[in-house]
Amino acid sequence: MLRCFPTTRGLLPLFCSILGLAISAQAHLYRHDESFQPDHILRVTAQNYSQACMDRYSVLVNGTSPGPELRLQEGKVSWIRVYNDMEDSNVTMHWHGLSAFAAPFSDGTPMASQWPIAPGHFFDAEVRPEIGYAGTYFYHSHVGFQAVTAVGSLVVEPAQPSPYEYDEERIILLSDYFAKTDKEVEEGLLSSNFTWSGETGAVLVNGQGRLATNATGACSLAAIEVEPGKTYRLRFIGATALSFVSLAIENHDAFEIIEADGHYTKPAKTDYLQISTGQRYSVLLKTKTEAELQEAKSRQFYFQLTTLGRPAVLTTFAVLEYPSPTATDLKTVPSPPPLPIANVTYGWMDYALEPYYPNTDFPTAAEVTRRIIINVHQNISSHTVWLQSGYDWMETFPKSPYLVDLYKGELDLAASYQRAMESGDGFDNQTRLYPAQINEVLEIVWQNQGAVNNGGLENHPFHGHGRHFYDIGGGDGLFDPVENEKRLNGTHPVARDTSVLYSYRKKTTALAPSGWRAWRVRVTNAGVWMMHCHILQHMVMGMQTVFAFGDQEAVMAQSGSIDGGYLVYGGSAYGNSTYNPLVQHFF
């Protein structure tokens, strides 16, 4: 029987008659009292914190940035309790790359899939990575600019042995440093007197780094410790806010990519990586033997990181450290840099990476039921915004989350779908949704255009929530499906969750096409899913879209009945210091 419960914070509306429609499973409600022990606990605070030898008021996870490393198991449910210990800010936690494998209200996208966690409250997220998704992920807040520091690594351990052998692994999480606080950045970006955040002050490695690149200072570079003659799996995580990074290691020119965004790939050799915010790669690195180290006359080598596609080039460093009888120098940065300063490689690894296991689910062109072209550009009117199909999307647009409205019977997806079909571009401008029906096969094309006011262009790493998409490539100019199908012939696209829409030039004429990125998505996971540029500044300025997969019946049938405690801000599904939450167990 479906149950709706009052809370200590007011009586919930009785949604039972609405929620009882098309329910395929009974509710499984449990009181998460003192007897319940979550697998992981994340406590979010806001406080002064030192990075790059600079103090900044920042949102932290368990008192640090990055927060603690999480390890989950394929096929196993993990409960992650997220406390919002801030006094005046909401928070969510998004499991980047694992969106569809969380319970429906655990995706962490405020005002799309769920209410945010109110100050002084906590939320128990239920996450079950599916078999076949062992790999490298991360978690971060999805509220405003908080993810610049409220971030941490997440690794999904395989149920079966890895197809690749290696001795040890290391996590290398890249993040940005900004001197302005989150509040200052957001207010400047959203103001009618637009104020840019400023460029990245430093690209940090595992939270460490320096602002200055050509001097000795008190702030240490990050050290990645390795031993001679071993094979390491280096898990690179692009948790930057803005930076698109080219990365290489001095005197180590034999990377072998084995994973992209949580999926094993066939080995692909490269001497450098391009990592945009949201992307992850695992590479195998064979360290130097003792004899090679003696020949090199060095036991430390520099990681060189260069920002790409920005007005000013920033080059920063970390250290690959071998055991040494003397202390490693983590204070000095090389001048000049040991490696050439990198430029953007447009289409890096496009059409080249292949899945390790056959992608038997890859939709062919003949299976595509609908192509959605999303034109993206900047516009300046009363505010500076990023538009998709002529509209921005911000957390302030819907009065309550789409998924909540759907369960309350206040969002008519059938009517939204009809409007989207009549629009000609698949977009419903009333709800600002891209609705799709279960079993459709979508070809989603992100088309870069010159800014309305000055023709300016930027690179955009687009991230899809929900199940991973098949990246079918990118190119300059206007998307041509016939020509791209020719390029796809004989290739084996990989499943990704983040890929780069390149600009190919700094400026063009207003609204002129200059670069595209295309995905194929088989619509199987009913729900409300964000698809957005992962540059935090662009997200704040509206560069987000929302897809609704399936109708009310499909969404409800997939999740079963929903307790009313999820449907109000601060409802009974959210605990606090005096109240144990009533939590739905979906798996």
Coordinates of C-alpha atoms in Angstrom, one line a residue:
M1 CA 0.0 0.0 0.0
L2 CA 1.2 3.5 -0.9
R3 CA 1.7 5.6 2.2
C4 CA 2.2 9.4 2.7
F5 CA 3.6 10.5 6.0
P6 CA 3.4 13.7 8.0
T7 CA 6.7 15.2 9.2
T8 CA 7.8 17.2 12.2
R9 CA 8.1 20.2 9.8
G10 CA 4.5 20.4 8.7
L11 CA 1.9 18.1 7.1
L12 CA 2.7 16.9 3.6
P13 CA 0.0 17.1 1.0
L14 CA -1.5 13.8 0.3
F15 CA -0.3 12.8 -3.1
C16 CA -1.5 9.2 -2.8
S17 CA -4.2 9.3 -5.4
I18 CA -1.8 10.7 -7.9
L19 CA 1.2 8.5 -7.1
G20 CA -1.0 5.4 -7.2
L21 CA -1.3 5.7 -10.9
A22 CA 0.8 3.2 -13.0
I23 CA 2.7 2.0 -9.9
S24 CA 4.5 -1.3 -10.6
A25 CA 6.0 -1.9 -7.2
Q26 CA 5.2 -1.4 -3.5
A27 CA 7.0 1.2 -1.6
H28 CA 9.9 0.0 0.5
L29 CA 10.2 2.6 3.3
Y30 CA 12.7 2.4 6.1
R31 CA 13.4 4.7 9.0
H32 CA 17.1 5.5 8.9
D33 CA 17.6 5.7 12.6
E34 CA 20.7 5.0 14.7
S35 CA 20.7 1.4 13.6
F36 CA 21.3 2.4 10.0
Q37 CA 25.0 2.7 9.0
P38 CA 25.7 4.4 5.7
D39 CA 28.7 3.1 3.7
H40 CA 30.1 6.5 3.3
I41 CA 29.6 9.9 5.0
L42 CA 30.2 13.2 3.4
R43 CA 29.9 16.4 5.5
V44 CA 29.7 19.7 3.5
T45 CA 30.9 22.9 5.2
A46 CA 31.8 26.4 4.1
Q47 CA 34.9 27.9 5.7
N48 CA 38.3 29.5 5.1
Y49 CA 40.6 27.1 3.5
S50 CA 44.2 27.4 2.1
Q51 CA 45.0 26.2 -1.4
A52 CA 48.0 27.4 -3.5
C53 CA 49.1 29.2 -0.4
M54 CA 46.1 31.4 -0.6
D55 CA 43.2 31.6 1.8
R56 CA 39.7 31.4 0.3
Y57 CA 36.2 31.0 1.7
S58 CA 35.3 27.6 0.1
V59 CA 32.8 24.8 0.2
L60 CA 34.5 21.7 1.4
V61 CA 33.8 18.0 1.8
N62 CA 34.9 16.5 5.1
G63 CA 37.0 19.6 5.7
T64 CA 39.2 19.3 2.6
S65 CA 39.3 19.9 -1.1
P66 CA 39.3 17.5 -2.8
G67 CA 37.1 15.5 -0.4
P68 CA 37.7 11.8 0.5
E69 CA 38.1 9.2 -2.1
L70 CA 35.0 6.9 -2.5
R71 CA 35.2 3.3 -3.7
L72 CA 32.0 1.5 -4.8
Q73 CA 31.5 -2.0 -6.1
E74 CA 29.9 -2.9 -9.4
G75 CA 26.4 -4.4 -8.9
K76 CA 26.3 -3.5 -5.2
V77 CA 24.2 -0.9 -3.5
S78 CA 26.1 1.8 -1.6
W79 CA 24.4 4.3 0.7
I80 CA 26.2 7.7 0.9
R81 CA 25.0 10.1 3.5
V82 CA 25.5 13.8 2.6
Y83 CA 25.2 16.3 5.5
N84 CA 24.7 19.9 4.7
D85 CA 26.5 21.6 7.6
M86 CA 26.3 25.0 6.0
E87 CA 24.1 27.6 7.6
D88 CA 22.8 29.5 4.6
S89 CA 23.3 27.5 1.5
N90 CA 21.7 24.5 -0.2
V91 CA 23.9 21.7 -1.5
T92 CA 23.5 18.6 -3.6
M93 CA 25.9 15.8 -4.5
H94 CA 26.1 14.5 -8.0
W95 CA 27.8 11.2 -8.8
H96 CA 29.3 12.3 -12.1
G97 CA 29.0 9.5 -14.7
L98 CA 26.8 7.3 -12.5
S99 CA 23.5 9.3 -12.8
A100 CA 21.2 6.5 -14.1
F101 CA 22.5 4.1 -11.5
A102 CA 21.2 6.1 -8.6
A103 CA 17.7 6.1 -7.2
P104 CA 15.5 8.7 -9.0
F105 CA 16.0 11.4 -6.4
S106 CA 19.7 10.7 -5.9
D107 CA 21.1 12.2 -9.1
G108 CA 22.0 15.4 -7.4
T109 CA 20.6 17.9 -9.9
P110 CA 18.7 20.6 -8.0
M111 CA 15.4 21.7 -9.6
A112 CA 15.7 19.0 -12.2
S113 CA 15.6 15.7 -10.5
Q114 CA 15.2 16.7 -6.8
W115 CA 15.1 19.3 -4.1
P116 CA 18.5 20.3 -2.8
I117 CA 19.6 19.5 0.7
A118 CA 18.5 22.3 3.0
P119 CA 21.0 23.8 5.5
G120 CA 21.2 21.7 8.7
H121 CA 19.8 18.6 6.9
F122 CA 21.2 15.4 5.4
F123 CA 20.2 13.1 2.6
D124 CA 20.9 9.4 2.1
A125 CA 21.7 8.7 -1.6
E126 CA 21.3 5.2 -2.9
V127 CA 23.8 4.4 -5.7
R128 CA 24.3 1.0 -7.5
P129 CA 26.9 1.0 -10.3
E130 CA 25.8 -1.5 -12.9
I131 CA 28.0 -4.3 -14.2
G132 CA 30.2 -3.1 -17.0
Y133 CA 30.7 0.4 -15.5
A134 CA 33.9 -0.2 -13.4
G135 CA 36.1 2.8 -13.8
T136 CA 36.9 6.3 -12.8
Y137 CA 34.3 8.9 -11.7
F138 CA 34.0 11.7 -9.3
Y139 CA 31.4 13.4 -7.1
H140 CA 30.7 17.1 -6.8
S141 CA 28.1 19.6 -5.7
H142 CA 25.7 20.7 -8.5
V143 CA 24.7 24.0 -6.8
G144 CA 26.1 27.2 -8.3
F145 CA 29.9 27.5 -8.3
Q146 CA 30.4 25.1 -5.3
A147 CA 32.0 22.3 -7.4
V148 CA 35.2 24.4 -7.8
T149 CA 36.1 23.0 -4.4
A150 CA 33.2 20.6 -3.3
V151 CA 34.5 17.7 -5.2
G152 CA 36.2 14.3 -4.7
S153 CA 37.3 11.2 -6.6
L154 CA 35.0 8.1 -7.0
V155 CA 36.2 4.7 -8.2
V156 CA 33.9 1.8 -9.2
E157 CA 35.7 -1.5 -8.5
P158 CA 35.0 -4.3 -11.0
A159 CA 33.1 -7.4 -10.1
Q160 CA 35.5 -9.3 -12.4
P161 CA 39.2 -8.9 -12.8
S162 CA 40.4 -6.0 -15.0
P163 CA 41.3 -6.9 -18.5
Y164 CA 44.6 -5.0 -18.0
E165 CA 47.3 -5.9 -15.6
Y166 CA 49.2 -3.3 -13.5
D167 CA 51.1 -3.2 -10.2
E168 CA 49.5 -0.2 -8.5
E169 CA 47.3 2.8 -9.3
R170 CA 47.3 6.5 -8.6
I171 CA 44.5 9.1 -8.7
I172 CA 45.4 12.5 -10.3
L173 CA 42.5 14.9 -9.8
L174 CA 42.8 18.2 -11.6
S175 CA 41.0 21.3 -10.2
D176 CA 41.1 25.1 -10.5
Y177 CA 41.9 27.8 -8.1
F178 CA 40.0 31.1 -8.2
A179 CA 40.7 33.9 -5.7
K180 CA 37.1 35.1 -5.8
T181 CA 34.6 33.3 -3.6
D182 CA 31.7 31.3 -5.0
K183 CA 29.3 34.1 -4.1
E184 CA 31.5 36.7 -5.8
V185 CA 31.8 34.7 -8.9
E186 CA 28.1 33.9 -9.2
E187 CA 27.0 37.5 -8.5
G188 CA 29.4 38.8 -11.1
L189 CA 28.3 36.4 -13.8
L190 CA 24.6 37.0 -13.1
S191 CA 24.8 40.8 -12.7
S192 CA 23.4 43.2 -15.3
N193 CA 26.9 44.7 -14.9
F194 CA 28.5 41.5 -16.0
T195 CA 31.8 40.8 -14.2
W196 CA 33.9 37.8 -15.3
S197 CA 35.3 35.4 -12.6
G198 CA 38.8 36.0 -13.8
E199 CA 40.9 33.2 -15.4
T200 CA 42.2 30.2 -13.5
G201 CA 44.9 31.2 -11.0
A202 CA 46.3 27.7 -10.9
V203 CA 45.5 24.2 -12.1
L204 CA 45.9 22.1 -8.9
V205 CA 46.8 18.4 -8.7
N206 CA 45.1 16.6 -5.9
G207 CA 44.5 20.0 -4.3
Q208 CA 48.1 21.1 -4.4
G209 CA 49.9 23.7 -6.6
R210 CA 51.2 27.2 -6.9
L211 CA 50.0 30.4 -8.4
A212 CA 53.5 31.4 -9.7
T213 CA 55.2 29.2 -12.3
N214 CA 58.6 30.8 -12.5
A215 CA 59.8 31.2 -9.0
T216 CA 60.6 29.3 -5.8
G217 CA 57.9 29.6 -3.2
A218 CA 56.6 28.2 0.1
C219 CA 53.8 26.3 -1.6
S220 CA 54.7 22.8 -2.6
L221 CA 53.8 21.1 -5.9
A222 CA 51.9 17.8 -5.8
A223 CA 54.1 14.7 -5.8
I224 CA 52.9 11.4 -7.4
E225 CA 55.1 8.7 -5.9
V226 CA 56.1 5.7 -8.0
E227 CA 58.7 3.0 -7.9
P228 CA 61.1 1.9 -10.7
G229 CA 60.2 -0.8 -13.1
K230 CA 56.5 -1.0 -12.4
T231 CA 53.3 -0.5 -14.4
Y232 CA 50.9 2.0 -12.9
R233 CA 47.3 2.8 -13.7
L234 CA 47.0 6.6 -13.6
R235 CA 43.4 7.7 -13.1
F236 CA 43.1 11.2 -14.4
I237 CA 40.0 13.2 -13.3
G238 CA 39.0 16.5 -15.0
A239 CA 37.4 18.2 -12.0
T240 CA 38.4 21.7 -13.1
A241 CA 35.8 24.5 -13.2
L242 CA 37.0 26.1 -16.4
S243 CA 40.3 24.7 -17.6
F244 CA 40.8 22.5 -20.6
V245 CA 44.2 21.0 -20.0
S246 CA 46.9 19.4 -22.1
L247 CA 49.1 17.1 -19.9
A248 CA 52.3 15.3 -20.4
I249 CA 55.2 14.0 -18.3
E250 CA 58.8 14.9 -18.8
N251 CA 60.9 12.0 -20.3
H252 CA 57.9 9.7 -20.1
D253 CA 56.3 9.6 -23.6
A254 CA 54.4 6.3 -23.6
F255 CA 50.9 6.7 -22.2
E256 CA 48.5 3.9 -23.1
I257 CA 44.9 4.9 -22.7
I258 CA 42.8 2.0 -21.3
E259 CA 39.7 3.7 -20.0
A260 CA 37.6 6.7 -20.9
D261 CA 34.7 7.9 -18.7
G262 CA 34.2 4.6 -16.9
H263 CA 34.6 2.3 -19.9
Y264 CA 37.6 0.1 -20.8
T265 CA 39.0 0.9 -24.2
K266 CA 41.4 -0.9 -26.5
P267 CA 44.9 0.3 -25.7
A268 CA 45.6 3.6 -27.5
K269 CA 49.1 5.0 -27.3
T270 CA 49.7 8.7 -26.9
D271 CA 52.4 11.0 -25.5
Y272 CA 49.9 13.5 -24.0
L273 CA 46.4 13.8 -22.8
Q274 CA 43.7 16.5 -23.4
I275 CA 41.4 16.6 -20.5
S276 CA 38.4 18.9 -20.2
T277 CA 36.3 19.5 -17.1
G278 CA 34.1 16.4 -16.6
Q279 CA 36.3 13.9 -18.5
R280 CA 38.3 11.0 -17.0
Y281 CA 40.9 8.8 -18.5
S282 CA 43.0 5.9 -17.2
V283 CA 46.4 5.3 -18.7
L284 CA 49.0 2.7 -18.1
L285 CA 52.5 4.1 -17.4
K286 CA 55.6 2.0 -17.3
T287 CA 58.0 3.6 -14.9
K288 CA 61.7 3.8 -15.6
T289 CA 64.0 1.1 -14.5
E290 CA 66.8 1.7 -12.0
A291 CA 69.3 1.7 -14.9
E292 CA 67.3 4.2 -16.9
L293 CA 67.1 6.5 -13.8
Q294 CA 70.8 6.4 -13.4
E295 CA 71.3 7.2 -17.1
A296 CA 68.8 10.1 -16.8
K297 CA 70.6 11.4 -13.7
S298 CA 67.3 12.4 -12.1
R299 CA 64.7 10.8 -9.8
Q300 CA 62.0 13.4 -10.3
F301 CA 60.2 14.4 -13.5
Y302 CA 57.6 17.1 -14.1
F303 CA 54.0 16.7 -15.0
Q304 CA 53.4 19.7 -17.3
L305 CA 49.9 21.1 -17.5
T306 CA 48.9 23.7 -20.0
T307 CA 45.5 25.4 -20.2
L308 CA 44.0 25.4 -23.7
G309 CA 41.7 27.8 -25.6
R310 CA 41.8 30.6 -23.1
P311 CA 42.8 34.2 -23.6
A312 CA 46.0 33.6 -21.6
V313 CA 48.0 30.4 -21.5
L314 CA 48.8 29.1 -18.0
T315 CA 51.4 26.4 -17.5
T316 CA 51.6 24.6 -14.1
F317 CA 53.4 21.6 -12.8
A318 CA 53.4 18.6 -10.5
V319 CA 56.2 16.0 -9.8
L320 CA 56.5 12.3 -10.7
E321 CA 58.7 11.2 -7.8
Y322 CA 60.9 8.1 -7.6
P323 CA 62.5 7.0 -4.3
S324 CA 65.6 9.0 -3.6
P325 CA 68.2 9.2 -0.8
T326 CA 67.7 13.0 -0.9
A327 CA 64.5 15.0 -0.5
T328 CA 62.5 15.7 -3.7
D329 CA 62.4 19.4 -4.6
L330 CA 58.7 20.3 -4.6
K331 CA 59.4 24.1 -4.4
T332 CA 61.0 24.9 -7.7
V333 CA 59.3 25.0 -11.0
P334 CA 61.3 24.7 -14.2
S335 CA 62.1 27.7 -16.3
P336 CA 61.8 27.4 -19.2
P337 CA 59.2 24.5 -19.1
P338 CA 60.8 21.1 -20.0
L339 CA 58.2 20.4 -22.7
P340 CA 56.8 22.5 -25.6
I341 CA 53.8 24.6 -24.7
A342 CA 50.8 22.7 -26.1
N343 CA 48.0 24.0 -28.4
V344 CA 44.5 22.5 -28.8
T345 CA 44.4 19.4 -30.9
Y346 CA 40.9 19.7 -32.4
G347 CA 39.2 16.3 -32.5
W348 CA 41.8 14.7 -30.2
M349 CA 41.1 10.9 -30.2
D350 CA 37.8 11.3 -32.2
Y351 CA 37.0 8.2 -34.2
A352 CA 40.2 6.6 -32.7
L353 CA 39.2 5.3 -29.3
E354 CA 37.5 1.9 -29.5
P355 CA 35.7 0.0 -26.7
Y356 CA 37.5 -3.0 -25.2
Y357 CA 34.3 -5.0 -25.2
P358 CA 32.1 -5.0 -28.4
N359 CA 29.5 -2.2 -28.4
T360 CA 26.7 -4.4 -29.6
D361 CA 24.2 -1.8 -28.4
F362 CA 25.5 1.0 -30.7
P363 CA 22.6 2.4 -32.7
T364 CA 23.1 2.6 -36.4
A365 CA 22.0 5.5 -38.5
A366 CA 19.1 3.5 -39.7
E367 CA 17.8 3.1 -36.1
V368 CA 17.8 6.8 -35.4
T369 CA 14.2 8.0 -35.0
R370 CA 14.9 11.7 -34.5
R371 CA 17.8 14.2 -34.8
I372 CA 17.8 17.1 -32.3
I373 CA 20.1 20.0 -33.3
I374 CA 20.9 22.2 -30.3
N375 CA 22.4 25.6 -31.4
V376 CA 24.5 27.1 -28.6
H377 CA 25.8 30.6 -28.4
Q378 CA 26.3 33.6 -26.1
N379 CA 24.0 36.6 -26.1
I380 CA 24.2 39.9 -24.3
S381 CA 21.0 41.8 -23.6
S382 CA 20.2 42.8 -20.1
H383 CA 22.5 40.0 -18.9
T384 CA 25.2 37.9 -20.5
V385 CA 23.8 34.4 -21.0
W386 CA 24.5 31.2 -22.8
L387 CA 21.6 30.0 -24.9
Q388 CA 20.5 26.6 -26.2
S389 CA 17.8 26.7 -28.9
G390 CA 17.3 30.3 -27.9
Y391 CA 16.8 29.8 -24.2
D392 CA 18.9 29.5 -21.1
W393 CA 18.2 27.2 -18.2
M394 CA 19.0 28.0 -14.6
E395 CA 17.9 26.6 -11.2
T396 CA 15.7 29.6 -10.7
F397 CA 13.5 28.7 -13.7
P398 CA 11.2 25.9 -12.5
K399 CA 9.4 26.7 -9.3
S400 CA 9.9 23.0 -8.2
P401 CA 11.9 20.2 -9.6
Y402 CA 10.6 18.6 -12.8
L403 CA 10.7 15.1 -11.3
V404 CA 8.8 16.3 -8.3
D405 CA 6.1 17.9 -10.5
L406 CA 5.8 14.8 -12.5
Y407 CA 5.1 12.6 -9.5
K408 CA 2.6 15.3 -8.2
G409 CA 0.8 15.2 -11.5
E410 CA 1.7 18.8 -12.2
L411 CA 3.9 18.2 -15.3
D412 CA 2.2 16.9 -18.4
L413 CA 4.9 15.2 -20.4
A414 CA 2.5 14.1 -23.1
A415 CA 1.6 17.7 -23.8
S416 CA 5.2 18.8 -23.6
Y417 CA 6.2 16.1 -26.1
Q418 CA 3.4 17.3 -28.5
R419 CA 4.6 20.9 -28.3
A420 CA 8.2 19.7 -28.9
M421 CA 7.2 17.8 -32.0
E422 CA 5.3 20.8 -33.3
S423 CA 8.2 23.1 -32.7
G424 CA 10.4 21.5 -35.3
D425 CA 13.5 21.3 -33.2
G426 CA 12.3 18.9 -30.4
F427 CA 12.2 21.6 -27.8
D428 CA 9.3 22.6 -25.6
N429 CA 9.8 26.3 -24.8
Q430 CA 7.1 26.3 -22.2
T431 CA 8.8 23.8 -19.9
R432 CA 12.3 24.3 -21.4
L433 CA 12.4 20.5 -21.8
Y434 CA 13.5 18.2 -24.6
P435 CA 11.0 15.3 -24.1
A436 CA 11.6 11.9 -25.6
Q437 CA 9.7 8.6 -25.6
I438 CA 11.1 5.3 -24.4
N439 CA 12.7 3.3 -27.2
E440 CA 13.4 6.3 -29.3
V441 CA 16.9 6.6 -30.7
L442 CA 18.1 10.2 -30.6
E443 CA 20.9 11.8 -32.5
I444 CA 21.8 14.9 -30.5
V445 CA 24.0 17.4 -32.3
W446 CA 25.5 20.3 -30.3
Q447 CA 26.2 23.1 -32.9
N448 CA 28.5 25.9 -31.9
Q449 CA 27.6 29.4 -33.2
G450 CA 29.3 32.8 -33.0
A451 CA 28.1 35.0 -30.2
V452 CA 25.3 37.4 -31.2
N453 CA 27.2 40.5 -30.1
N454 CA 30.8 39.9 -31.1
G455 CA 31.0 36.5 -32.9
G456 CA 33.1 35.0 -30.1
L457 CA 33.5 31.3 -29.7
E458 CA 34.6 28.9 -26.9
N459 CA 35.2 25.2 -26.4
H460 CA 32.4 23.5 -24.4
P461 CA 32.7 20.1 -22.7
F462 CA 29.2 18.7 -22.8
H463 CA 28.1 16.2 -20.1
G464 CA 25.1 14.0 -20.2
H465 CA 23.4 12.6 -17.1
G466 CA 21.4 9.4 -17.5
R467 CA 23.0 6.5 -19.3
H468 CA 26.2 7.1 -21.3
F469 CA 25.8 8.2 -24.9
Y470 CA 27.7 7.0 -27.9
D471 CA 30.0 9.8 -29.1
I472 CA 29.9 9.8 -32.9
G473 CA 32.5 12.5 -33.5
G474 CA 32.8 16.2 -34.1
G475 CA 34.1 18.6 -36.7
D476 CA 34.3 22.2 -38.0
G477 CA 31.5 24.2 -39.5
L478 CA 28.0 22.8 -39.8
F479 CA 27.1 19.2 -39.0
D480 CA 26.7 17.1 -42.1
P481 CA 25.1 13.7 -41.3
V482 CA 26.0 12.1 -44.6
E483 CA 29.7 13.0 -44.4
N484 CA 29.9 12.0 -40.8
E485 CA 28.4 8.6 -41.5
K486 CA 31.2 8.1 -44.0
R487 CA 33.8 8.9 -41.3
L488 CA 32.0 6.5 -38.9
N489 CA 32.3 3.6 -41.4
G490 CA 34.7 1.0 -40.0
T491 CA 35.0 2.7 -36.6
H492 CA 33.6 1.6 -33.2
P493 CA 32.4 4.5 -31.1
V494 CA 32.9 4.5 -27.4
A495 CA 30.3 5.2 -24.7
R496 CA 31.1 8.5 -23.0
D497 CA 29.4 10.9 -20.6
T498 CA 31.5 14.0 -21.4
S499 CA 32.9 15.1 -24.8
V500 CA 34.2 18.4 -26.2
L501 CA 32.4 20.7 -28.6
Y502 CA 35.3 22.6 -30.1
S503 CA 35.2 26.1 -31.4
Y504 CA 37.9 25.8 -34.1
R505 CA 38.5 29.6 -34.0
K506 CA 38.2 32.5 -31.6
K507 CA 35.7 34.5 -33.6
T508 CA 33.4 34.3 -36.5
T509 CA 30.3 36.3 -37.6
A510 CA 27.2 36.3 -35.3
L511 CA 25.4 32.9 -35.3
A512 CA 27.7 31.4 -37.9
P513 CA 28.3 27.7 -37.3
S514 CA 31.8 26.8 -36.1
G515 CA 32.1 23.3 -34.8
W516 CA 29.7 20.5 -33.8
R517 CA 29.6 17.4 -31.6
A518 CA 27.2 14.5 -32.1
W519 CA 25.9 11.8 -29.8
R520 CA 23.6 8.9 -30.2
V521 CA 21.3 7.9 -27.3
R522 CA 19.0 5.0 -27.0
V523 CA 16.2 6.1 -24.7
T524 CA 15.8 3.4 -22.1
N525 CA 16.2 5.1 -18.7
A526 CA 13.1 7.0 -17.8
G527 CA 13.6 10.1 -15.8
V528 CA 14.7 13.7 -15.9
W529 CA 18.3 14.2 -17.0
M530 CA 20.5 17.3 -17.3
M531 CA 22.8 17.7 -20.4
H532 CA 25.0 20.7 -20.1
C533 CA 28.3 22.3 -20.6
H534 CA 30.5 21.3 -17.6
I535 CA 32.3 24.7 -17.4
L536 CA 30.9 26.0 -14.1
Q537 CA 30.8 29.6 -15.2
H538 CA 28.8 28.7 -18.3
M539 CA 26.4 26.6 -16.2
V540 CA 25.8 29.5 -13.9
M541 CA 25.1 31.6 -17.0
G542 CA 22.4 29.3 -18.3
M543 CA 24.3 26.7 -20.5
Q544 CA 22.2 23.8 -19.4
T545 CA 19.4 21.7 -21.0
V546 CA 17.0 19.2 -19.5
F547 CA 15.8 16.0 -21.2
A548 CA 12.7 14.1 -20.0
F549 CA 12.9 10.5 -21.0
G550 CA 9.6 8.6 -21.0
D551 CA 6.1 9.8 -19.9
Q552 CA 4.6 9.7 -16.4
E553 CA 3.7 6.1 -16.7
A554 CA 7.2 5.0 -17.8
V555 CA 8.9 7.0 -15.0
M556 CA 6.6 5.7 -12.3
A557 CA 6.8 2.2 -13.6
Q558 CA 10.6 2.3 -13.4
S559 CA 10.9 3.5 -9.9
G560 CA 7.7 2.2 -8.2
S561 CA 5.8 4.2 -5.7
I562 CA 7.3 7.3 -4.2
D563 CA 6.8 8.5 -0.7
G564 CA 5.7 12.1 -0.3
G565 CA 8.7 13.0 1.8
Y566 CA 10.7 13.4 -1.4
L567 CA 8.3 15.8 -2.9
V568 CA 8.7 18.9 -0.7
Y569 CA 11.8 20.9 0.2
G570 CA 13.1 19.6 3.5
G571 CA 10.5 16.8 3.5
S572 CA 10.6 13.6 5.6
A573 CA 13.1 12.0 3.3
Y574 CA 15.7 14.5 4.6
G575 CA 17.0 14.0 8.1
N576 CA 18.2 16.6 10.6
S577 CA 19.6 16.7 14.1
T578 CA 16.2 15.9 15.6
Y579 CA 14.6 13.8 12.9
N580 CA 15.5 10.4 11.4
P581 CA 14.5 10.4 7.7
L582 CA 12.0 8.0 6.2
V583 CA 13.9 6.7 3.2
Q584 CA 12.8 4.7 0.1
H585 CA 15.0 1.7 -0.8
F586 CA 14.7 1.4 -4.6
F587 CA 17.1 -1.4 -5.2

